[in-house]
CSV table of C-alpha atoms and ligand atoms in Angstrom, one decimal:
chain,number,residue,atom,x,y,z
J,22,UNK,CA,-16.9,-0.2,-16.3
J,23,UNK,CA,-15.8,-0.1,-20.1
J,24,UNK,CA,-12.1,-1.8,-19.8
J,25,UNK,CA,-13.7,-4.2,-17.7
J,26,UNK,CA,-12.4,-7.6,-19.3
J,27,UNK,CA,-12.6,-11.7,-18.2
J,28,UNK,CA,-10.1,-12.7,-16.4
J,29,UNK,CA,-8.9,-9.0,-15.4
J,30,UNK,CA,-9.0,-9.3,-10.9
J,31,UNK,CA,-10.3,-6.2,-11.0
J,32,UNK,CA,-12.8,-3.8,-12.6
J,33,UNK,CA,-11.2,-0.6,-12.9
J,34,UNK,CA,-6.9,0.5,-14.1
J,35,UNK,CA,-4.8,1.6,-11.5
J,36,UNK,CA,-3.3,4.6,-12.2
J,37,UNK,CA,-2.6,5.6,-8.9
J,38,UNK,CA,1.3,7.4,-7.9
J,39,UNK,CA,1.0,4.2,-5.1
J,40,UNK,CA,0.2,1.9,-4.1
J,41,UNK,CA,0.3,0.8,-7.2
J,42,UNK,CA,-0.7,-1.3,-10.3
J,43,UNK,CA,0.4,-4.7,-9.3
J,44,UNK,CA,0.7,-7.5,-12.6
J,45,UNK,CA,-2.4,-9.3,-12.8
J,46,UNK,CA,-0.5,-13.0,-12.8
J,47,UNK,CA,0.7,-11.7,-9.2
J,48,UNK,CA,-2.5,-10.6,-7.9
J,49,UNK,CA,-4.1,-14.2,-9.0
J,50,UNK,CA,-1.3,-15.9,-6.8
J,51,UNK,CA,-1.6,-14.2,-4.1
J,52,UNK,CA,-5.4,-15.1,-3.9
J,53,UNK,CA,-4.0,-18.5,-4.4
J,54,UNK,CA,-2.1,-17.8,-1.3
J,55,UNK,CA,-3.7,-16.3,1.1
J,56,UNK,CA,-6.2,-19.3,1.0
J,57,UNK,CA,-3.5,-21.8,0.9
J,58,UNK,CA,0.7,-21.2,0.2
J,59,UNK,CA,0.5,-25.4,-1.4
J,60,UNK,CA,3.7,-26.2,0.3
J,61,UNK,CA,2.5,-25.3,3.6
J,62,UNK,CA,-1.1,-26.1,3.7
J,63,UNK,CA,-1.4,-23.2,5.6
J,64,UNK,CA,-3.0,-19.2,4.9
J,65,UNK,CA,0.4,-17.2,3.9
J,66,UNK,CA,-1.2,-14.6,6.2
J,67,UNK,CA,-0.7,-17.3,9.0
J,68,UNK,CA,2.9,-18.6,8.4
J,69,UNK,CA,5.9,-18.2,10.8
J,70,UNK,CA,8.5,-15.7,9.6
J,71,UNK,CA,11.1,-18.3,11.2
J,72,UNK,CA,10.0,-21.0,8.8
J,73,UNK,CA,11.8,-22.6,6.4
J,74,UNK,CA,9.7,-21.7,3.8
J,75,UNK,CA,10.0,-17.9,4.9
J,76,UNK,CA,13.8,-18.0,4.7
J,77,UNK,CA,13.3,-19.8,1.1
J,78,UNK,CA,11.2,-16.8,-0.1
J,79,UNK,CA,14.0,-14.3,1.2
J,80,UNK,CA,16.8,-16.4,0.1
J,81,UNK,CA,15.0,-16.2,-3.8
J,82,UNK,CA,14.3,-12.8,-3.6
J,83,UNK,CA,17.7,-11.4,-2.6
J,84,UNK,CA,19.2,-13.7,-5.3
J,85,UNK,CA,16.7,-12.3,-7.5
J,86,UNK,CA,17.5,-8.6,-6.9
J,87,UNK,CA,20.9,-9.4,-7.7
J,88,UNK,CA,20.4,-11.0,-10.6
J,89,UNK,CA,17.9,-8.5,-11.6
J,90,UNK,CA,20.5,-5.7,-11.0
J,91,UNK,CA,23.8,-7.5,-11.8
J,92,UNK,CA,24.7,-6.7,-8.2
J,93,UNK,CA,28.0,-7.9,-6.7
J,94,UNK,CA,28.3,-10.1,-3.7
J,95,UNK,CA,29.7,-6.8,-1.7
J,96,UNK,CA,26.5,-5.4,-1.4
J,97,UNK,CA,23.6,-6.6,1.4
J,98,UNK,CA,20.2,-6.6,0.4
J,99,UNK,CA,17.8,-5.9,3.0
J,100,UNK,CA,14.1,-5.8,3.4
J,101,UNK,CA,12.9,-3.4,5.8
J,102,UNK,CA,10.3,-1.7,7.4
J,103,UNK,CA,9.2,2.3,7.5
J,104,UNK,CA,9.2,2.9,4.5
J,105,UNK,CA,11.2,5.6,2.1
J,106,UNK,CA,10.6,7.8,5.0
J,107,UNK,CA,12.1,6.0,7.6
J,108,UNK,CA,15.2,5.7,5.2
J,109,UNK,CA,15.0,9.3,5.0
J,110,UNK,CA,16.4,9.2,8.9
J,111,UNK,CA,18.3,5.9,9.1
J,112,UNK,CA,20.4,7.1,6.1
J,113,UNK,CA,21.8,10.2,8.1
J,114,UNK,CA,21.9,8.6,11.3
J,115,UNK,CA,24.2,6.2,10.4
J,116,UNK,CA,26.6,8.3,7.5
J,117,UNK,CA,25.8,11.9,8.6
J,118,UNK,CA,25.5,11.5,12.8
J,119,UNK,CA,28.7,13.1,14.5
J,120,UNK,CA,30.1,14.3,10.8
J,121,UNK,CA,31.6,17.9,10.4
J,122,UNK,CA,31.9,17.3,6.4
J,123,UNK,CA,28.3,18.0,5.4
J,124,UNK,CA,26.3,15.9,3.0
J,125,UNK,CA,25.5,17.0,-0.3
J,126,UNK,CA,21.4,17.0,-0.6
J,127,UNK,CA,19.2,17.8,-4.1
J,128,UNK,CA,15.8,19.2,-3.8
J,129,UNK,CA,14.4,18.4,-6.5
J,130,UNK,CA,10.6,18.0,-5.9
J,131,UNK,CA,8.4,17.2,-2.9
J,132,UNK,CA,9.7,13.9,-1.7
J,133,UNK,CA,13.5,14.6,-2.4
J,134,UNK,CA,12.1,17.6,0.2
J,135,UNK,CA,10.8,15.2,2.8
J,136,UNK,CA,14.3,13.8,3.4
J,137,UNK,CA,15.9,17.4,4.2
J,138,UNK,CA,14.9,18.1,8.0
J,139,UNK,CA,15.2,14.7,8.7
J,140,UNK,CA,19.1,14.7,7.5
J,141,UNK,CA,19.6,17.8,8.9
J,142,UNK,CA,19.0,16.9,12.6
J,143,UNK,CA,21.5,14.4,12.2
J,144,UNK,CA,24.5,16.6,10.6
J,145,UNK,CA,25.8,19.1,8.2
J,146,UNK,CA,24.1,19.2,5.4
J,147,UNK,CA,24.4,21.3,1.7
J,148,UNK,CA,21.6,21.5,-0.4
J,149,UNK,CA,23.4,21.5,-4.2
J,150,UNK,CA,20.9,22.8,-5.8
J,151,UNK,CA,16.9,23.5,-5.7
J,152,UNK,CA,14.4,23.6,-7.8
J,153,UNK,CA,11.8,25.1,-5.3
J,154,UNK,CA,11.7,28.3,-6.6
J,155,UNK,CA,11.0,27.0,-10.3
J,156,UNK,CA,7.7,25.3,-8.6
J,157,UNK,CA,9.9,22.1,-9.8
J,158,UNK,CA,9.2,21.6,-13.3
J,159,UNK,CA,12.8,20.7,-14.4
J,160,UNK,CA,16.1,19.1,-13.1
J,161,UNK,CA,19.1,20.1,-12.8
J,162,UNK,CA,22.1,20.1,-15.6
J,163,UNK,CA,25.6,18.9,-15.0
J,164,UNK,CA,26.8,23.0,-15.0
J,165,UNK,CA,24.8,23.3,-12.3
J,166,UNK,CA,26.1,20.8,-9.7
J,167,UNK,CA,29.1,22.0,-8.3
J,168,UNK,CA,29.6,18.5,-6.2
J,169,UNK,CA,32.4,18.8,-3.8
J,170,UNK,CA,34.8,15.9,-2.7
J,171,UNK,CA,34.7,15.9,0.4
J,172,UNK,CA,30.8,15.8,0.9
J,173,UNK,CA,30.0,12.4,3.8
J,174,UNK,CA,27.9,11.6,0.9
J,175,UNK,CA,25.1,12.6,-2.1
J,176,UNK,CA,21.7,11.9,-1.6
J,177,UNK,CA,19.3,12.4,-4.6
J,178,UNK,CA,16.0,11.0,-5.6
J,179,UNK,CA,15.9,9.6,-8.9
J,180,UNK,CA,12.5,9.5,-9.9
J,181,UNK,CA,10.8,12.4,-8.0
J,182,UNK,CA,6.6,11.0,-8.2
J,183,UNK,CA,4.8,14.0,-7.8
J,184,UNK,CA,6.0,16.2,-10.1
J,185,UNK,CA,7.1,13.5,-12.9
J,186,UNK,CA,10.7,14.7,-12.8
J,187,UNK,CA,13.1,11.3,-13.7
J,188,UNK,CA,17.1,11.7,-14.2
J,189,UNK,CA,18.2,9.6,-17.2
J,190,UNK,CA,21.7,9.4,-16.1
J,191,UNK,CA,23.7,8.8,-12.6
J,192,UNK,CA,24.9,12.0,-11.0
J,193,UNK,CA,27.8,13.2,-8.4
J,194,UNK,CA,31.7,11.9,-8.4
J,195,UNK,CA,32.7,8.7,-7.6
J,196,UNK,CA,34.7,9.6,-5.3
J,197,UNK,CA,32.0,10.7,-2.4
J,198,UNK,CA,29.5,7.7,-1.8
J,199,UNK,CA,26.1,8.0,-3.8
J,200,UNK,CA,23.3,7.7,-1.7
J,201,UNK,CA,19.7,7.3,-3.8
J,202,UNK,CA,15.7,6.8,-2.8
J,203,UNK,CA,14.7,5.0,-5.9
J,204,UNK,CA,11.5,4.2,-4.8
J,205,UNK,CA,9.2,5.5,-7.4
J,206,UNK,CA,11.3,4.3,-10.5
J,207,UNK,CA,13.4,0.8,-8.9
J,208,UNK,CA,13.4,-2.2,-11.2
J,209,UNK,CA,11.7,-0.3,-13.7
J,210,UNK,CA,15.0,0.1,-15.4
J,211,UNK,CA,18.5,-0.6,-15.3
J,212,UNK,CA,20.3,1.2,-12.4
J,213,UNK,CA,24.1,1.1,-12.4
J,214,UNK,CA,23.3,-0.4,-8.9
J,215,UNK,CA,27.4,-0.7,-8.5
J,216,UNK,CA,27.8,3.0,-8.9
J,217,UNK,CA,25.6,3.7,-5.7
J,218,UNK,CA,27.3,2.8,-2.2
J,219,UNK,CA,23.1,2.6,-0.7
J,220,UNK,CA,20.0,2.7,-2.8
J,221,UNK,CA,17.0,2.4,-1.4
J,222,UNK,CA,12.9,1.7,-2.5
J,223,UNK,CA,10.0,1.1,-0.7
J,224,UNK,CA,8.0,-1.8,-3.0
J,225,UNK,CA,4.7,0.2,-3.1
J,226,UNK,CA,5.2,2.2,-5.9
J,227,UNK,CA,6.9,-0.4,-8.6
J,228,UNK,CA,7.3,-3.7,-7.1
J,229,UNK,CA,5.2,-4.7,-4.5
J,230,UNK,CA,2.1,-3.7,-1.7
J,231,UNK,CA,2.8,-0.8,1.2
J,232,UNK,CA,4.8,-2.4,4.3
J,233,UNK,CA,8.7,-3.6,2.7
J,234,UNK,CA,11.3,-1.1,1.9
J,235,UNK,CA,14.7,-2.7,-0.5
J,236,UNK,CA,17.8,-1.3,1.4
J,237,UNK,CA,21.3,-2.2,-1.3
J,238,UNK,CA,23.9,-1.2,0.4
J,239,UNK,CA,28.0,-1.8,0.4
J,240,UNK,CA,29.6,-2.5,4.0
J,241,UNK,CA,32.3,-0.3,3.7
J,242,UNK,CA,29.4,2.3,3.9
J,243,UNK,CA,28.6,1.5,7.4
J,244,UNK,CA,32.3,1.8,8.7
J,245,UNK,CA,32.1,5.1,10.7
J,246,UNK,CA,28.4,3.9,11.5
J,247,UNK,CA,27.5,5.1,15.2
J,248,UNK,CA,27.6,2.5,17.7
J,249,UNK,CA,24.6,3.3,20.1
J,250,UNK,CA,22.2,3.6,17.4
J,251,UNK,CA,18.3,2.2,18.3
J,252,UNK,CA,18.7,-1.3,17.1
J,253,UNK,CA,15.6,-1.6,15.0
J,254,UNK,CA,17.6,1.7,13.1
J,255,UNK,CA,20.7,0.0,13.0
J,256,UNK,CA,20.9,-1.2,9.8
J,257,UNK,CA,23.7,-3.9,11.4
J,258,UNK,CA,21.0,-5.0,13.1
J,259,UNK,CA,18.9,-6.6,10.0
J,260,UNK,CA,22.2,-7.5,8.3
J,261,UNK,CA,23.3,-9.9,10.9
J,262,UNK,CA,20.1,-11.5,11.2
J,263,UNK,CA,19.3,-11.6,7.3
J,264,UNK,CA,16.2,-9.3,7.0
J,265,UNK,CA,14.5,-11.1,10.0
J,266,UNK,CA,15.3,-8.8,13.0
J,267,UNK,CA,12.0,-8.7,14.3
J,268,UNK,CA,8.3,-10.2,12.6
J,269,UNK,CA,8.7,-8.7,8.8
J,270,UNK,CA,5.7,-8.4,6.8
J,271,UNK,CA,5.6,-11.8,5.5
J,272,UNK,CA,2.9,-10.9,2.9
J,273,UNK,CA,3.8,-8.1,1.2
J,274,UNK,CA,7.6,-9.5,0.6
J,275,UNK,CA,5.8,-12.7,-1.2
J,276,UNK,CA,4.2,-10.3,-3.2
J,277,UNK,CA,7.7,-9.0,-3.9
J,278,UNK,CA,8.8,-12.2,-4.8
J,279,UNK,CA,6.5,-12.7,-6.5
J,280,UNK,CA,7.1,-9.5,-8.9
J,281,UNK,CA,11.0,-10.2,-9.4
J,282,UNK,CA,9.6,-13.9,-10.7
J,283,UNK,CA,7.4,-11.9,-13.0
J,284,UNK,CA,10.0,-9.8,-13.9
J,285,UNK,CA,12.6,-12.4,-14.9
J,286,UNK,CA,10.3,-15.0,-16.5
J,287,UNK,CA,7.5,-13.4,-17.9
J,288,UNK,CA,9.3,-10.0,-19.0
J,289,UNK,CA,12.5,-10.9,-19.2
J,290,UNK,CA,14.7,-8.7,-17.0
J,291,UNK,CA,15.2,-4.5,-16.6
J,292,UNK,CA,16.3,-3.6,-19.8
J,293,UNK,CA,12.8,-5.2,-21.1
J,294,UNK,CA,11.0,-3.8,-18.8
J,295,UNK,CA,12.5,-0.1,-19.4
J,296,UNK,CA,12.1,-0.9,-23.5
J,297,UNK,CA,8.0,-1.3,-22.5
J,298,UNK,CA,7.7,1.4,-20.0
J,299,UNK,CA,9.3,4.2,-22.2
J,300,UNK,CA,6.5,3.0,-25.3
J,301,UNK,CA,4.3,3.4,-22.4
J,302,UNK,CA,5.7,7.3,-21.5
J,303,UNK,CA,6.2,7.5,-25.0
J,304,UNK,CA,2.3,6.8,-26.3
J,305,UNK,CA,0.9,9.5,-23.5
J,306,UNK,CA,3.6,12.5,-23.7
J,307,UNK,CA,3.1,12.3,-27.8
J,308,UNK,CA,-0.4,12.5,-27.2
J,309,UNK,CA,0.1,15.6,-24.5
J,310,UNK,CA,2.5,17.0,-27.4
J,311,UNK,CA,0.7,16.5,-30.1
J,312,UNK,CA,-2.6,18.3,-28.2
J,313,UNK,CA,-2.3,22.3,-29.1
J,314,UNK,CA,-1.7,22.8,-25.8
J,315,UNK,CA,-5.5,21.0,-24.3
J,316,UNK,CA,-2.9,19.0,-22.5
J,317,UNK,CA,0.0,20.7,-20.8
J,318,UNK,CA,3.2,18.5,-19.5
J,319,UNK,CA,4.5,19.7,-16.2
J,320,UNK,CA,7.8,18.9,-16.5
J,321,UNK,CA,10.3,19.8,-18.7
J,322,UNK,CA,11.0,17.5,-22.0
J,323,UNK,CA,14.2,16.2,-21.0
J,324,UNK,CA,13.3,15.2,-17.5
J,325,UNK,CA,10.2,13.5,-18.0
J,326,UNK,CA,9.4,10.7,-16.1
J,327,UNK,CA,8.9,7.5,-17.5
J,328,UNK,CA,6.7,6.4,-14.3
J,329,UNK,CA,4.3,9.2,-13.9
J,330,UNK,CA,3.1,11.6,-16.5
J,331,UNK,CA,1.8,14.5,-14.7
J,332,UNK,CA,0.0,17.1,-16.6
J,333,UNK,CA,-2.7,19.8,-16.5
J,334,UNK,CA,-5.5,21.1,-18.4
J,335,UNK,CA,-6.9,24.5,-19.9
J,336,UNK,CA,-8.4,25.6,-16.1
J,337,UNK,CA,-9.1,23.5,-12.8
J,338,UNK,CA,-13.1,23.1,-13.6
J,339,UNK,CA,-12.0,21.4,-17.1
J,340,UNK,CA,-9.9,19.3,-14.7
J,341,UNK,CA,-12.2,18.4,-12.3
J,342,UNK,CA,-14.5,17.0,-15.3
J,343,UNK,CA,-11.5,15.0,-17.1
J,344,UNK,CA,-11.2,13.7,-13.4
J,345,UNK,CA,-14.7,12.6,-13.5
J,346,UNK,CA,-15.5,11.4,-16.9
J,347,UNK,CA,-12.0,9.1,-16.4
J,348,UNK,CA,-13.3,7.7,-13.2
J,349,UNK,CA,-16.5,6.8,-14.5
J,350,UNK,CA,-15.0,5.3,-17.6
J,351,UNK,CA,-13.0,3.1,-15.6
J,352,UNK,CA,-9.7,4.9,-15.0
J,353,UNK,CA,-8.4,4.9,-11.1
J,354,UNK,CA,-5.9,7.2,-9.5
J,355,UNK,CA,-5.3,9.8,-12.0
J,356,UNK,CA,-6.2,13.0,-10.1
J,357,UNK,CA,-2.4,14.7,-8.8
J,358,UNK,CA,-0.7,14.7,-5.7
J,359,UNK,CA,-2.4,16.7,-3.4
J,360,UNK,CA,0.6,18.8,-3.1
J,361,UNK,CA,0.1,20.1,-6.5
J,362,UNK,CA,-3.4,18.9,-8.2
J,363,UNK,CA,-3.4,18.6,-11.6
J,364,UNK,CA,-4.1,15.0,-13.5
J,365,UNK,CA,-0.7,12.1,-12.9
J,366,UNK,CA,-1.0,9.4,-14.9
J,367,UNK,CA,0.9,6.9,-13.0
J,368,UNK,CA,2.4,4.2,-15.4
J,369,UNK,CA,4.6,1.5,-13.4
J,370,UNK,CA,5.8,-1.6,-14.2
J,371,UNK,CA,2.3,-3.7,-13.2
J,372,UNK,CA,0.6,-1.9,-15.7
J,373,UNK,CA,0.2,-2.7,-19.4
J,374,UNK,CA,0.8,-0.6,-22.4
J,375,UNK,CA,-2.8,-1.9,-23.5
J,376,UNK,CA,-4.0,-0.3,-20.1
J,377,UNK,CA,-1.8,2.7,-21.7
J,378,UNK,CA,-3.6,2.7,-24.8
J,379,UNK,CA,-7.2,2.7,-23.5
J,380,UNK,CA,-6.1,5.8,-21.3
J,381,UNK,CA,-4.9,7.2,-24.5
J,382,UNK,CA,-8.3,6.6,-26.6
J,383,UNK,CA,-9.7,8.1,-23.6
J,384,UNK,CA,-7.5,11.4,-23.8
J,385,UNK,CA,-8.2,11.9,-27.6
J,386,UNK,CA,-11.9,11.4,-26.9
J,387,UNK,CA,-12.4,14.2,-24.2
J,388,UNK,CA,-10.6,16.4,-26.3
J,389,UNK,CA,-12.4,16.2,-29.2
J,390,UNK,CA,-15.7,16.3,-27.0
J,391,UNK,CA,-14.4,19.3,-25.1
J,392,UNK,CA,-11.3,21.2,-27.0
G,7,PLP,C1,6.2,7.6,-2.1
G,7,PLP,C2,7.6,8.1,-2.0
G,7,PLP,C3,8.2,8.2,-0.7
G,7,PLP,C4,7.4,8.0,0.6
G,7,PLP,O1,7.4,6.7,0.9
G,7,PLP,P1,6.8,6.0,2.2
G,7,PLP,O2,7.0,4.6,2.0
G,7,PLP,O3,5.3,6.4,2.2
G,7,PLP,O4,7.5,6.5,3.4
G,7,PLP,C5,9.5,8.6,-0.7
G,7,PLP,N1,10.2,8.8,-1.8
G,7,PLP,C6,9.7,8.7,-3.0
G,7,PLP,C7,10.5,8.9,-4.2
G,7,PLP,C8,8.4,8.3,-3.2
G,7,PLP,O5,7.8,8.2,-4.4
């Protein structure tokens, strides 16, 4: 493995659209803890979620999001289970259920996609605008959301993964609550958390392993909530008893912890954090510009994703070999969604611009060996 390095927990870069690159400080202390969490004596994978040491670790990280975001004391942060997709139900189940004024939906790429039948068994719902027939290589423009007011609420996805379509500013009115699965771009960047009334991210992708979902939202939201709703669905439910309705996953929430430590002390906060991911976007779409066309950006220039950089080559065989040759050189987790093929660089916050920059030499390489 060339970018193999002491030190490094592991042999090959994570690429992969997620699970994810995790920072290689976390993944050492996790090791650490999973033989022994030094204030318990015990495995972490063996600690009570009603300890005291459990509601320390959610007590920090709740205090961390907030400080991370700026968020104000109106808004709960929960940690919950399902993932983006169960949020892709709860959401409408609680603010679209029993509605007549329908909610306002952009389908913007595959996952933004995924939460359309799911809201629309629980209510009305208006899709504002599609990019389906466009096979999703751009977003949408202001002039072409005509938001209404009395929408329940807009739901869009901010960062949508597998196409490597990102909006770089917050959309709707503020007068209809703003509803946003920020999974594949949260704490990557500053937010405007307080402009959104529920924003939710599963950690996987940015900020964490698979098994914890980040639920911000604003009480007010849940007013008109229904009352018979499943408890475990309820998000009530995990408000009231602080993220510890029934066992959470007591491991990967450390490991978010552990992140938002990283991300306040060792990077410095969001604005940081987007300054180093954009040189990290920045380095690999000059290099796809700057290819006569061997490299060919999906997405459109102004909606590019800083988190994954999804591109294709000359013809699918030429692919196929890139695919290879990067594997064997080291690089994990490049080849596309299987949606849409094509090579996805995925670039989150666990992984370094150096990691960036070897991917990079590696680019320039091929093509000279095979443009
Ligand atoms: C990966 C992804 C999902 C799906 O998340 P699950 O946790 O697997 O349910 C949803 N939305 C976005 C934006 C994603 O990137």
């Amino acid at each position: 493995m060339s970018p193999h390095s002491p030190g490094r927990p592991q042999n090959r870069l994570n690429f992969s659209g997620g699970p994810g690159a995790l920072p290689a400080s976390v993944l050492l202390q996790v090791q650490q803890a999973i033989a022994e969490v030094p204030e318990t004596g015990l495995s972490i994978l063996g600690i009570s979620h009603r300890s005291d040491w459990f509601a320390a670790v959610i007590s920090e990280l709740e205090t961390n999001i907030r400080t991370l975001l700026g968020l104000s004391a109106d808004y709960h942060v929960l940690l919950l289970q399902g993932g983006a997709t169960q949020q892709f139900s709860m959401v409408p189940m609680s603010l679209l259920h029993g509605k007549t004024r329908p909610a306002e939906y952009l389908h913007t790429g595959y996952w933004s996609g995924k939460s359309l039948p799911e809201a629309r068994r629980e209510g009305p719902l208006r899709v504002v605008w599609s990019g389906e027939a466009g096979g999703f290589r751009r977003l949408p423009g202001d002039d072409e959301l005509p938001f209404s007011a009395d929408a329940a609420y807009l739901h869009y996805v901010s960062n949508e993964t597998v196409e490597g379509l990102q909006f770089h500013r917050v959309l709707g009115r503020d007068d209809v609550p703003r509803v946003c699965d920020m999974s594949s771009d949260f704490l990557s960047r500053p937010c405007e958390a307080s402009r959104f009334s529920l924003i939710y991210a599963h950690a996987q992708k940015n900020i964490g392993p698979a098994g914890v979902t980040v639920v911000l939202l604003r009480d007010e939201v849940l007013r008109n909530a229904p009352d018979d709703l499943p408890g475990f669905l309820d998000y009530r439910s995990h408000i009231e008893t602080h993220s510890n309705f029934n066992t959470p996953p007591v491991l990967a929430i450390y490991v978010v912890l552990l992140v938002t430590r990283w991300l306040i002390d060792d990077i410095g906060g969001v604005a940081r954090m987007d300054q180093i991911n954009r040189q990290k976007a920045e380095l690999l779409y000059r290099l796809l510009d700057g290819s006569h066309g061997f490299y060919r950006g999906r997405a459109a220039a102004r909606d590019r994703s800083m988190m994954n950089v999804a591109f294709n080559l000359g013809s699918p065989a030429l692919e196929q070999q890139f695919l290879a040759e990067a594997l064997a050189a080291g690089f994990s987790g490049l080849p596309g969604h299987r949606a849409i093929g094509g090579v996805r660089a995925s670039i989150y916050n666990g992984l370094t611009l150096a990691a960036v920059e070897e991917l990079a030499v590696f680019m320039e390489d091929f093509q000279r060996r095979h443009g």
